[in-house]
Coordinates of C-alpha atoms in Angstrom, one line a residue:
Chain G
M1 CA -11.9 37.4 -14.0
A2 CA -14.7 36.7 -16.3
I3 CA -15.3 33.0 -17.8
E4 CA -16.1 32.6 -21.5
Q5 CA -18.8 30.3 -22.8
D6 CA -16.5 28.1 -24.6
E7 CA -14.7 27.3 -21.4
I8 CA -17.7 26.4 -19.8
E9 CA -18.5 24.1 -22.5
K10 CA -15.1 22.5 -22.3
I11 CA -15.3 21.9 -18.6
A12 CA -18.8 20.6 -18.9
E13 CA -17.4 17.9 -21.4
L14 CA -14.5 16.9 -19.2
A15 CA -17.1 16.6 -16.2
R16 CA -19.4 14.7 -18.5
L17 CA -22.2 17.3 -17.6
R18 CA -24.9 18.1 -20.2
I19 CA -25.7 21.6 -20.0
P20 CA -28.9 22.6 -22.0
P21 CA -28.2 25.5 -24.4
G22 CA -30.6 27.8 -22.9
E23 CA -28.9 27.6 -19.6
I24 CA -25.3 28.6 -20.6
N25 CA -25.7 32.2 -20.3
E26 CA -27.2 32.2 -16.8
L27 CA -24.5 29.6 -15.8
T28 CA -21.7 31.9 -17.4
E29 CA -22.9 34.8 -15.2
R30 CA -23.2 32.8 -12.0
L31 CA -19.7 31.4 -12.4
T32 CA -18.2 34.8 -13.2
G33 CA -19.8 35.9 -9.9
I34 CA -18.2 33.1 -8.1
L35 CA -15.0 33.8 -9.8
A36 CA -15.0 37.5 -8.6
L37 CA -15.1 36.1 -5.0
V38 CA -12.0 34.1 -6.0
D39 CA -10.3 37.3 -7.3
Q40 CA -11.0 38.9 -3.9
L41 CA -9.2 36.0 -2.4
Q42 CA -6.3 36.1 -4.9
A43 CA -5.7 39.8 -3.8
A44 CA -4.7 38.7 -0.3
D45 CA -1.0 38.7 0.3
T46 CA 0.0 35.1 0.6
S47 CA 3.8 35.4 0.5
G48 CA 5.3 33.4 3.3
V49 CA 2.2 31.4 3.8
E50 CA 2.6 27.7 3.3
P51 CA -0.2 26.4 0.8
M52 CA -2.7 24.3 3.0
S53 CA -3.5 21.0 1.6
N54 CA -6.3 20.1 4.1
P55 CA -8.0 22.4 6.8
L56 CA -7.6 19.8 9.7
D57 CA -4.3 20.4 11.5
A58 CA -3.6 16.6 11.6
V59 CA -1.5 14.1 9.6
Q60 CA -2.4 11.1 7.9
L61 CA -2.5 7.7 9.9
L62 CA -1.2 4.6 8.2
R63 CA -2.7 1.3 8.4
P64 CA -0.8 -2.0 8.4
D65 CA -0.5 -3.8 5.1
A66 CA -3.0 -6.6 5.8
V67 CA -5.9 -8.1 3.8
T68 CA -9.1 -7.4 5.8
E69 CA -11.6 -7.3 3.0
S70 CA -13.2 -10.5 1.8
N71 CA -14.9 -11.2 -1.6
Q72 CA -18.2 -9.6 -1.8
R73 CA -18.8 -9.7 -5.4
D74 CA -22.1 -11.0 -5.5
A75 CA -23.4 -8.4 -3.2
F76 CA -21.8 -5.6 -5.3
Q77 CA -22.9 -6.9 -8.6
A78 CA -26.6 -7.4 -7.5
I79 CA -26.9 -3.6 -7.8
A80 CA -25.1 -3.4 -11.1
P81 CA -27.1 -2.9 -14.3
A82 CA -25.3 -5.5 -16.1
V83 CA -22.8 -8.0 -15.3
E84 CA -21.3 -11.2 -17.0
E85 CA -18.6 -13.6 -16.1
G86 CA -17.9 -11.6 -13.2
L87 CA -17.2 -8.5 -15.0
Y88 CA -19.2 -5.2 -14.9
L89 CA -20.5 -4.4 -18.3
V90 CA -20.5 -0.9 -19.5
P91 CA -21.3 0.9 -23.0
R92 CA -18.2 -0.1 -25.2
V93 CA -15.2 2.0 -24.8
I94 CA -12.2 1.5 -27.0
E95 CA -9.2 3.4 -28.2
Chain X
M1 CA 19.6 17.1 -41.3
Q2 CA 20.9 15.4 -38.3
W3 CA 18.5 14.8 -35.5
E4 CA 18.8 14.1 -31.9
T5 CA 16.3 11.9 -30.2
V6 CA 15.3 13.0 -26.5
I7 CA 13.5 10.6 -24.3
G8 CA 12.0 10.8 -21.0
L9 CA 10.3 7.8 -19.4
E10 CA 7.5 7.4 -16.9
V11 CA 7.5 3.9 -15.3
H12 CA 4.6 2.7 -13.3
L13 CA 5.8 0.2 -10.7
Q14 CA 3.4 -1.9 -8.8
L15 CA 4.5 -2.1 -5.3
A16 CA 4.7 -5.5 -3.5
T17 CA 2.0 -5.2 -0.9
Q18 CA -0.4 -7.7 0.3
S19 CA -3.4 -5.2 0.3
K20 CA -4.3 -2.1 -1.8
I21 CA -2.9 1.2 -1.2
F22 CA -6.2 2.8 0.4
S23 CA -8.1 -0.5 1.2
G24 CA -7.8 -3.9 2.8
A25 CA -8.6 -5.8 -0.4
A26 CA -5.9 -8.3 -1.8
T27 CA -3.6 -7.5 -4.6
Q28 CA -2.8 -10.9 -5.7
F29 CA -2.5 -11.2 -9.4
G30 CA -4.7 -13.7 -11.4
A31 CA -8.0 -13.8 -9.2
E32 CA -11.2 -14.1 -10.6
P33 CA -12.6 -10.8 -11.9
N34 CA -13.9 -8.4 -9.1
T35 CA -13.3 -10.8 -6.3
Q36 CA -10.6 -8.4 -5.1
A37 CA -12.4 -5.3 -5.3
C38 CA -14.2 -4.0 -2.0
A39 CA -16.4 -0.9 -1.5
V40 CA -13.4 1.5 -1.4
D41 CA -11.9 0.2 -4.7
L42 CA -15.4 0.4 -6.2
G43 CA -15.8 4.1 -5.2
M44 CA -18.9 3.3 -3.4
P45 CA -20.4 6.6 -1.7
G46 CA -19.1 7.4 1.8
M47 CA -16.0 5.1 1.7
L48 CA -12.9 6.6 3.0
P49 CA -9.4 5.8 2.1
V50 CA -6.7 4.6 4.6
L51 CA -3.1 4.8 3.4
N52 CA -1.1 1.4 3.6
E53 CA 2.2 2.0 5.5
E54 CA 3.9 -0.7 3.3
A55 CA 3.3 1.2 0.2
V56 CA 4.9 4.3 2.1
R57 CA 7.8 2.3 3.1
C58 CA 8.5 1.0 -0.3
A59 CA 8.3 4.5 -1.9
V60 CA 10.8 5.7 0.7
L61 CA 13.2 2.8 0.1
F62 CA 13.1 3.4 -3.5
G63 CA 14.0 7.2 -2.7
L64 CA 16.8 6.2 -0.6
G65 CA 18.2 3.7 -3.3
I66 CA 18.6 6.6 -5.9
G67 CA 19.9 9.0 -3.4
A68 CA 16.9 11.2 -3.8
E69 CA 15.4 13.8 -1.4
I70 CA 12.6 12.2 0.7
G71 CA 9.4 14.3 0.9
L72 CA 9.0 14.4 4.6
R73 CA 5.6 15.9 3.9
S74 CA 3.9 14.7 0.8
V75 CA 0.3 15.4 -0.2
F76 CA -2.3 13.2 -2.2
D77 CA -4.2 15.0 -5.2
R78 CA -7.1 14.0 -7.2
K79 CA -6.5 13.6 -10.8
N80 CA -9.9 13.8 -12.7
Y81 CA -10.7 12.0 -15.8
F82 CA -13.5 9.7 -16.9
Y83 CA -13.0 6.2 -17.8
P84 CA -15.1 3.2 -16.9
D85 CA -12.2 1.4 -15.2
L86 CA -11.7 4.1 -12.9
P87 CA -14.9 4.1 -10.7
K88 CA -14.5 7.2 -8.6
G89 CA -14.0 9.4 -11.8
Y90 CA -10.6 10.6 -10.3
Q91 CA -7.3 8.8 -9.6
V92 CA -5.7 9.6 -6.1
S93 CA -2.3 10.6 -7.0
Q94 CA 0.4 13.1 -5.9
F95 CA 1.0 16.3 -7.9
E96 CA 2.6 19.3 -6.1
A97 CA 4.3 17.4 -3.0
P98 CA 5.4 13.9 -4.2
I99 CA 7.0 11.6 -1.7
V100 CA 10.2 11.2 -3.6
G101 CA 12.1 14.1 -5.1
K102 CA 15.2 14.4 -7.4
G103 CA 17.6 11.7 -7.6
E104 CA 19.7 9.8 -10.2
F105 CA 21.1 6.5 -11.0
E106 CA 23.8 5.1 -13.4
I107 CA 23.2 2.8 -16.4
T108 CA 25.8 0.9 -18.1
L109 CA 25.7 0.6 -22.0
S110 CA 26.8 -2.3 -24.1
D111 CA 30.2 -0.5 -25.0
G112 CA 31.1 -0.5 -21.3
S113 CA 30.5 3.1 -20.9
S114 CA 28.2 4.5 -18.3
K115 CA 25.8 7.5 -18.1
R116 CA 23.8 9.1 -15.4
I117 CA 20.2 9.4 -15.7
G118 CA 18.2 12.0 -13.5
I119 CA 15.0 11.1 -11.8
T120 CA 12.6 14.1 -11.5
R121 CA 10.4 12.5 -9.1
A122 CA 8.5 9.5 -8.0
H123 CA 5.0 9.7 -6.5
L124 CA 2.5 7.2 -4.9
E125 CA -0.7 6.6 -6.6
E126 CA -3.6 4.0 -7.2
D127 CA -3.9 1.9 -10.2
A128 CA -6.9 1.7 -12.2
G129 CA -9.0 -1.3 -13.1
K130 CA -8.9 -3.3 -16.5
S131 CA -11.1 -2.8 -19.4
L132 CA -11.8 -5.9 -21.6
H133 CA -13.0 -5.1 -25.1
E134 CA -13.7 -8.4 -26.3
D135 CA -17.3 -9.6 -27.3
F136 CA -19.7 -8.8 -24.6
H137 CA -22.6 -8.1 -27.0
G138 CA -21.1 -4.8 -28.0
M139 CA -20.2 -3.9 -24.2
S140 CA -16.9 -3.7 -22.5
G141 CA -16.3 -5.8 -19.4
I142 CA -14.7 -4.2 -16.5
D143 CA -12.5 -6.0 -13.8
L144 CA -11.7 -3.7 -10.9
N145 CA -9.3 -6.2 -9.1
R146 CA -6.4 -4.1 -10.0
A147 CA -8.1 -0.8 -9.0
G148 CA -6.4 0.6 -5.9
T149 CA -3.2 -1.5 -6.3
P150 CA -0.2 0.7 -5.1
L151 CA 1.9 2.2 -7.7
L152 CA 5.0 4.2 -7.8
E153 CA 5.3 6.3 -10.6
I154 CA 9.0 7.1 -11.4
V155 CA 9.5 10.0 -13.8
S156 CA 13.0 10.4 -15.5
E157 CA 14.6 13.6 -16.8
P158 CA 14.7 13.9 -20.5
D159 CA 18.3 12.6 -20.2
I160 CA 17.9 9.5 -22.5
R161 CA 19.0 9.8 -26.1
S162 CA 18.5 6.4 -27.7
A163 CA 16.3 3.2 -27.6
E164 CA 19.5 1.3 -26.3
E165 CA 19.7 3.9 -23.4
A166 CA 16.1 3.5 -22.6
V167 CA 16.3 -0.2 -22.3
A168 CA 19.5 0.1 -20.2
Y169 CA 17.6 2.5 -17.9
L170 CA 14.6 0.3 -17.5
K171 CA 16.8 -3.0 -17.0
T172 CA 18.8 -0.9 -14.3
L173 CA 15.7 0.4 -12.8
H174 CA 14.2 -3.4 -12.7
S175 CA 17.2 -4.7 -11.2
L176 CA 17.3 -1.9 -8.5
V177 CA 13.5 -2.4 -7.6
T178 CA 14.0 -6.2 -7.2
Y179 CA 17.0 -5.7 -5.0
L180 CA 15.0 -3.4 -2.9
D181 CA 12.3 -6.0 -2.9
I182 CA 9.6 -3.4 -3.4
S183 CA 8.3 -4.9 -6.4
D184 CA 8.3 -8.4 -8.2
G185 CA 9.1 -6.5 -11.4
D186 CA 7.1 -8.9 -13.4
M187 CA 6.7 -7.1 -16.8
S188 CA 4.3 -9.8 -18.1
Q189 CA 2.0 -9.3 -15.1
G190 CA 2.0 -5.6 -15.7
S191 CA 4.2 -5.0 -12.5
M192 CA 6.3 -2.5 -14.5
R193 CA 4.6 -0.5 -17.4
C194 CA 6.2 2.3 -19.4
D195 CA 5.0 5.6 -20.8
I196 CA 7.6 7.0 -23.4
N197 CA 8.0 10.6 -23.9
I198 CA 9.7 11.3 -27.2
S199 CA 10.9 14.2 -29.4
L200 CA 13.5 15.1 -31.8
R201 CA 15.6 18.1 -32.1
P202 CA 18.4 19.3 -34.7
V203 CA 21.8 18.2 -33.4
G204 CA 23.1 21.1 -31.4
Q205 CA 19.8 22.8 -30.5
E206 CA 19.0 23.7 -26.9
E207 CA 15.4 23.7 -27.2
F208 CA 13.4 20.5 -27.1
G209 CA 11.2 19.5 -29.9
T210 CA 7.3 18.9 -29.6
R211 CA 6.9 15.4 -28.0
A212 CA 4.7 12.5 -28.4
E213 CA 3.7 10.3 -25.6
I214 CA 3.6 6.5 -26.1
K215 CA 1.3 5.0 -23.4
N216 CA 1.7 1.6 -21.6
V217 CA 4.4 -0.2 -23.1
N218 CA 5.1 -3.5 -21.2
S219 CA 8.3 -5.1 -22.2
F220 CA 11.9 -4.2 -23.0
R221 CA 11.6 -5.4 -26.4
F222 CA 8.5 -3.3 -27.0
V223 CA 10.2 -0.2 -25.7
E224 CA 13.0 -0.6 -28.2
K225 CA 10.6 -1.3 -31.2
A226 CA 8.1 1.6 -30.0
I227 CA 11.1 4.1 -29.9
H228 CA 12.6 3.0 -33.3
H229 CA 9.1 3.5 -34.9
E230 CA 8.4 6.8 -33.2
V231 CA 11.8 8.1 -34.2
E232 CA 11.2 7.2 -37.7
R233 CA 7.6 8.6 -37.9
Q234 CA 8.8 12.0 -36.3
M235 CA 11.8 12.1 -38.5
D236 CA 9.7 11.6 -41.7
I237 CA 7.4 14.5 -40.7
L238 CA 10.2 16.8 -39.9
E239 CA 12.2 15.9 -42.9
D240 CA 9.1 16.8 -44.9
G241 CA 9.0 20.2 -43.2
G242 CA 5.8 19.3 -41.2
S243 CA 5.6 19.5 -37.5
V244 CA 5.0 16.9 -34.7
V245 CA 1.6 17.0 -33.0
Q246 CA 2.0 16.8 -29.1
E247 CA -0.5 13.9 -28.5
T248 CA -0.8 10.5 -26.8
R249 CA -0.1 7.3 -29.0
L250 CA -0.5 3.8 -28.3
Y251 CA 2.1 1.1 -29.2
D252 CA 0.3 -1.7 -31.0
A253 CA 2.7 -4.6 -30.6
D254 CA 0.6 -6.9 -33.1
R255 CA 1.0 -4.4 -35.9
D256 CA 4.3 -2.9 -34.7
E257 CA 3.3 0.6 -35.0
T258 CA 2.2 3.5 -32.8
R259 CA -1.2 5.2 -33.4
S260 CA -3.0 8.1 -32.0
M261 CA -5.4 7.9 -29.0
R262 CA -7.8 10.4 -30.2
S263 CA -10.0 10.3 -27.1
K264 CA -7.1 11.6 -24.8
E265 CA -6.7 14.8 -26.9
V266 CA -9.6 16.6 -25.1
A267 CA -9.1 14.9 -21.8
N268 CA -5.7 16.1 -21.2
D269 CA -6.7 18.5 -18.6
Y270 CA -6.7 16.5 -15.2
R271 CA -7.9 19.4 -12.9
Y272 CA -5.8 18.2 -10.0
F273 CA -6.6 19.4 -6.6
P274 CA -5.7 18.2 -3.1
E275 CA -7.6 15.1 -2.2
P276 CA -9.8 16.1 0.9
D277 CA -10.1 12.5 2.0
L278 CA -6.6 12.2 2.9
L279 CA -4.5 14.3 5.2
P280 CA -0.8 15.1 4.4
V281 CA 1.8 12.3 4.9
V282 CA 4.4 13.4 7.4
L283 CA 7.3 11.2 7.8
D284 CA 9.7 11.2 10.7
E285 CA 13.2 11.9 9.8
A286 CA 14.5 9.1 12.3
W287 CA 12.3 6.7 10.7
V288 CA 13.8 7.5 7.2
Q289 CA 17.2 7.1 8.7
S290 CA 16.4 3.8 10.2
L291 CA 15.0 2.6 6.7
R292 CA 18.4 3.9 5.2
E293 CA 20.2 1.5 7.5
T294 CA 18.4 -1.4 6.2
L295 CA 19.1 -0.8 2.6
P296 CA 20.7 -4.0 1.0
E297 CA 23.9 -3.8 -1.0
L298 CA 22.6 -2.4 -4.5
P299 CA 23.5 -3.6 -7.9
V300 CA 26.2 -1.1 -8.8
E301 CA 27.8 -1.6 -5.3
K302 CA 27.5 -5.5 -5.7
R303 CA 29.0 -5.2 -9.3
Q304 CA 31.9 -3.3 -8.1
R305 CA 32.6 -5.5 -5.4
F306 CA 32.3 -8.7 -7.6
E307 CA 35.0 -7.0 -9.9
S308 CA 37.4 -6.4 -7.1
Q309 CA 36.7 -9.4 -4.7
Y310 CA 36.5 -12.1 -7.3
G311 CA 38.6 -10.6 -10.2
L312 CA 35.6 -10.6 -12.6
S313 CA 35.3 -8.5 -15.6
T314 CA 32.8 -5.7 -15.6
Y315 CA 30.6 -7.6 -18.1
D316 CA 30.6 -10.9 -16.0
A317 CA 30.1 -9.0 -12.8
S318 CA 27.1 -7.3 -14.3
V319 CA 25.5 -10.5 -15.7
L320 CA 25.9 -12.1 -12.3
T321 CA 24.5 -9.2 -10.3
D322 CA 21.5 -8.6 -12.5
S323 CA 19.4 -10.1 -9.8
R324 CA 20.0 -10.4 -6.1
A325 CA 19.0 -14.1 -6.3
L326 CA 21.5 -14.8 -9.2
A327 CA 24.3 -12.9 -7.2
D328 CA 23.4 -14.9 -4.0
Y329 CA 23.6 -18.2 -6.0
F330 CA 26.8 -17.3 -7.5
E331 CA 28.3 -16.3 -4.2
T332 CA 27.1 -19.6 -2.4
V333 CA 28.8 -21.7 -5.4
A334 CA 32.0 -19.5 -5.3
A335 CA 32.4 -19.7 -1.7
D336 CA 31.6 -23.4 -1.3
C337 CA 33.9 -24.6 -4.2
G338 CA 36.6 -22.1 -3.6
D339 CA 37.2 -21.0 -7.1
A340 CA 35.2 -17.9 -8.1
K341 CA 36.3 -17.7 -11.8
I342 CA 35.3 -21.4 -12.4
A343 CA 32.2 -20.8 -10.5
A344 CA 31.2 -17.6 -12.5
N345 CA 31.8 -19.5 -15.7
W346 CA 29.7 -22.4 -14.7
V347 CA 26.8 -20.2 -13.6
Q348 CA 27.0 -18.0 -16.7
V349 CA 27.5 -20.6 -19.3
E350 CA 25.7 -23.8 -18.2
L351 CA 23.2 -22.7 -15.6
L352 CA 22.1 -19.3 -17.3
G353 CA 22.1 -21.1 -20.7
Q354 CA 19.8 -23.8 -19.5
L355 CA 17.6 -21.4 -17.4
N356 CA 17.2 -19.3 -20.7
K357 CA 16.4 -22.1 -22.8
S358 CA 13.9 -23.6 -20.4
E359 CA 12.6 -19.9 -19.5
L360 CA 13.1 -20.6 -15.9
D361 CA 14.0 -18.0 -13.2
I362 CA 17.0 -18.7 -10.8
A363 CA 14.8 -19.2 -8.0
N364 CA 13.2 -22.2 -10.0
S365 CA 16.5 -23.7 -11.0
P366 CA 16.3 -27.5 -10.9
V367 CA 20.0 -27.4 -9.9
S368 CA 20.8 -25.8 -6.5
A369 CA 24.0 -23.8 -5.8
E370 CA 25.2 -26.5 -3.4
Q371 CA 24.6 -29.0 -6.2
L372 CA 26.5 -26.9 -8.6
S373 CA 29.4 -26.4 -6.3
G374 CA 29.5 -30.2 -5.7
L375 CA 30.1 -30.7 -9.3
I376 CA 32.9 -28.0 -9.6
K377 CA 34.6 -29.6 -6.6
R378 CA 34.6 -32.8 -8.6
I379 CA 36.3 -31.2 -11.5
L380 CA 38.8 -29.3 -9.2
D381 CA 39.9 -32.6 -7.4
D382 CA 40.3 -34.3 -10.9
S383 CA 37.6 -36.8 -10.3
I384 CA 36.0 -35.7 -13.7
S385 CA 37.1 -33.7 -16.5
G386 CA 35.2 -30.3 -17.4
K387 CA 33.8 -32.1 -20.5
I388 CA 32.4 -34.9 -18.3
G389 CA 31.2 -32.1 -16.0
K390 CA 28.7 -31.0 -18.5
Q391 CA 27.3 -34.4 -18.8
V392 CA 27.0 -34.5 -15.0
F393 CA 25.3 -31.0 -15.1
E394 CA 22.8 -32.2 -17.5
A395 CA 22.0 -35.3 -15.4
M396 CA 21.4 -33.1 -12.3
W397 CA 19.4 -30.8 -14.2
N398 CA 17.2 -33.7 -15.2
G399 CA 16.8 -34.7 -11.4
E400 CA 19.4 -37.4 -11.5
G401 CA 20.7 -36.4 -8.1
D402 CA 23.7 -34.5 -7.1
A403 CA 27.0 -34.7 -8.7
D404 CA 28.6 -37.5 -6.8
Q405 CA 25.5 -39.6 -7.1
V406 CA 25.5 -39.1 -11.0
I407 CA 29.2 -39.9 -11.4
E408 CA 28.7 -43.0 -9.3
A409 CA 25.5 -44.1 -11.1
R410 CA 27.0 -43.5 -14.6
G411 CA 30.4 -44.7 -13.7
L412 CA 32.0 -41.4 -15.0
K413 CA 34.9 -41.1 -12.4
Q414 CA 38.0 -40.2 -14.2
V415 CA 40.5 -43.1 -14.2
S416 CA 43.4 -41.9 -12.1
D417 CA 44.6 -45.3 -11.3
T418 CA 48.2 -45.4 -12.4
G419 CA 48.1 -49.1 -13.3
A420 CA 45.0 -49.0 -15.3
L421 CA 46.2 -45.9 -17.2
E422 CA 49.5 -47.4 -17.7
A423 CA 48.1 -50.4 -19.5
M424 CA 46.0 -48.2 -21.8
V425 CA 49.1 -46.1 -22.6
D426 CA 51.1 -49.1 -23.4
Q427 CA 48.4 -50.4 -25.5
V428 CA 48.0 -47.4 -27.6
I429 CA 51.8 -47.0 -28.1
A430 CA 51.9 -50.7 -29.2
D431 CA 49.1 -50.3 -31.6
N432 CA 50.6 -47.2 -33.2
P433 CA 54.4 -47.9 -34.1
D434 CA 54.3 -45.5 -37.1
Q435 CA 53.2 -42.4 -35.0
V436 CA 55.5 -43.4 -32.3
A437 CA 58.4 -43.4 -34.9
Q438 CA 57.3 -40.0 -36.3
Y439 CA 57.0 -38.6 -32.6
L440 CA 60.5 -39.7 -31.7
A441 CA 61.9 -38.4 -35.0
A442 CA 60.4 -34.9 -34.5
D443 CA 61.9 -31.8 -32.6
D444 CA 60.3 -30.6 -29.4
G445 CA 58.1 -28.1 -30.9
K446 CA 56.5 -30.7 -33.2
R447 CA 56.3 -33.3 -30.6
K448 CA 53.8 -31.2 -28.4
K449 CA 51.4 -31.3 -31.2
L450 CA 52.0 -35.0 -32.1
V451 CA 51.5 -36.3 -28.5
G452 CA 47.9 -34.9 -28.8
F453 CA 47.2 -37.8 -31.2
F454 CA 48.2 -40.3 -28.4
V455 CA 46.1 -38.3 -25.6
G456 CA 43.2 -38.5 -28.1
Q457 CA 43.5 -42.3 -28.5
I458 CA 43.6 -42.8 -24.8
M459 CA 40.6 -40.5 -24.0
K460 CA 38.7 -42.4 -26.7
A461 CA 39.7 -45.7 -25.2
S462 CA 38.8 -44.5 -21.9
K463 CA 35.4 -43.0 -23.1
G464 CA 36.7 -39.6 -22.0
Q465 CA 37.3 -40.7 -18.4
A466 CA 41.2 -40.8 -18.3
N467 CA 42.6 -38.2 -16.2
P468 CA 44.4 -35.9 -18.9
R469 CA 47.2 -34.7 -16.6
M470 CA 48.2 -38.2 -15.7
V471 CA 48.0 -39.4 -19.2
N472 CA 50.4 -36.7 -20.3
E473 CA 52.6 -37.6 -17.6
L474 CA 52.7 -41.1 -18.5
L475 CA 53.2 -40.3 -22.2
A476 CA 56.2 -38.3 -21.5
R477 CA 57.8 -40.9 -19.5
K478 CA 57.0 -43.9 -22.1
L479 CA 57.6 -42.1 -25.3
V480 CA 61.3 -42.3 -25.4

């Protein structure tokens, strides 16, 4: 399975990755190579195999519903680029 | 052309836990910004989620409440999108293997008919934070207190056909989740938010039309308005021969319109994959069974019981079973005063009337069930009339004590003393010789009407406190 250049551009946009135009070709080739490996995996007969969601043979442990964290806002906000009135400030996003 | 509206709803329900779904931070509403957002909620490197057992219990209770298949093995997935109030860049949700599978429940419409609405699935996920777009020097403010709050996303089948059905569905759902005590259901605090999928198709056509999704509608009234608007918008497009674009729209309550959210168009590819930081959640069948045994009486069962046990109409029974607290209140009053119909009447008319007027919840009613039943008992034993009862109720509402105290303090006790009543009756008869003559000359049928005049005069003279039954008896004896 080959991947098209426009698909790479779309995925890059969704992942917020900036790909310099000069690198798209090389990236397309390398991803196509990886997908060839996936094709090989796809060829394996998996009928009757239950999909694996985690490689560990274990199940999720649950924790009791209790508040164990205290307010550490000052510590967290000390490393934030911009804060005001207790809020983290980010470049404006609006619908 | 005749169009049929097809609606499916996705409801995001905040579960009533103390702590977040994957962290030990508090979930309390209204805290100072970012004081309830810990390293896990902020998506700090190296943090690992640990699942809250109470969120799992709430989800399973919901599944049992709608008779759904419970996913004994459910899996968390990452739903990837970028938005500043989602610090990790993905939301932990469930995609392939949700905790609750297919179920259904019944809604009752205003004409008394009922309809079953299918539930496709319900899955656990974490909430995002909140973006504030007010003026921060051209920047947006982010509050992550809500990030990581446990949500149950409840997805309905496209079985809903009108705004009325949609609202009935939401009200029924609201009632169900508050009965189950898995959410406070407070829509004003965002505990229940709704996405509406809506499309039109020509009546008789099997295939669905193209749908638009309206995001984040947070009141019953807005759901109704948003649907009306969207139906009209789509109908205009289709009638003009155009086609509806599949897109996400936002309902703007201020302008009462829906508009396109352009940014979502490119982003509608969430690239789900299994969350590697969490293991599959495996539930023990015996544990699910033990939860099933703790299910409370649910709204539909309670309504049916109220109809048969108390002889109430479907409408009255559904009003009184709207919330568990109201139903309990009514049952306390009914049991204590011994007359369910009068109890139902007082709870629905006086109590709910005042609560609505004061925008109070039954839990905050100034008049307790015991107080209301104390009042009804005084009406039943003829100490006061129903009319005076309303005065007493108002006094109790204003904190003047219980019924006996109000009746005593205000001197409202009905006059049932034969001597005193007889004197009043004699006086009225003596004062109105013309009416007496008229009465005596009339036949039985007319007398019944004419006697009302004398009763009225006596009630006036007694300031409404004469016992009407005794007054009638005395008049019948004396007017001869």
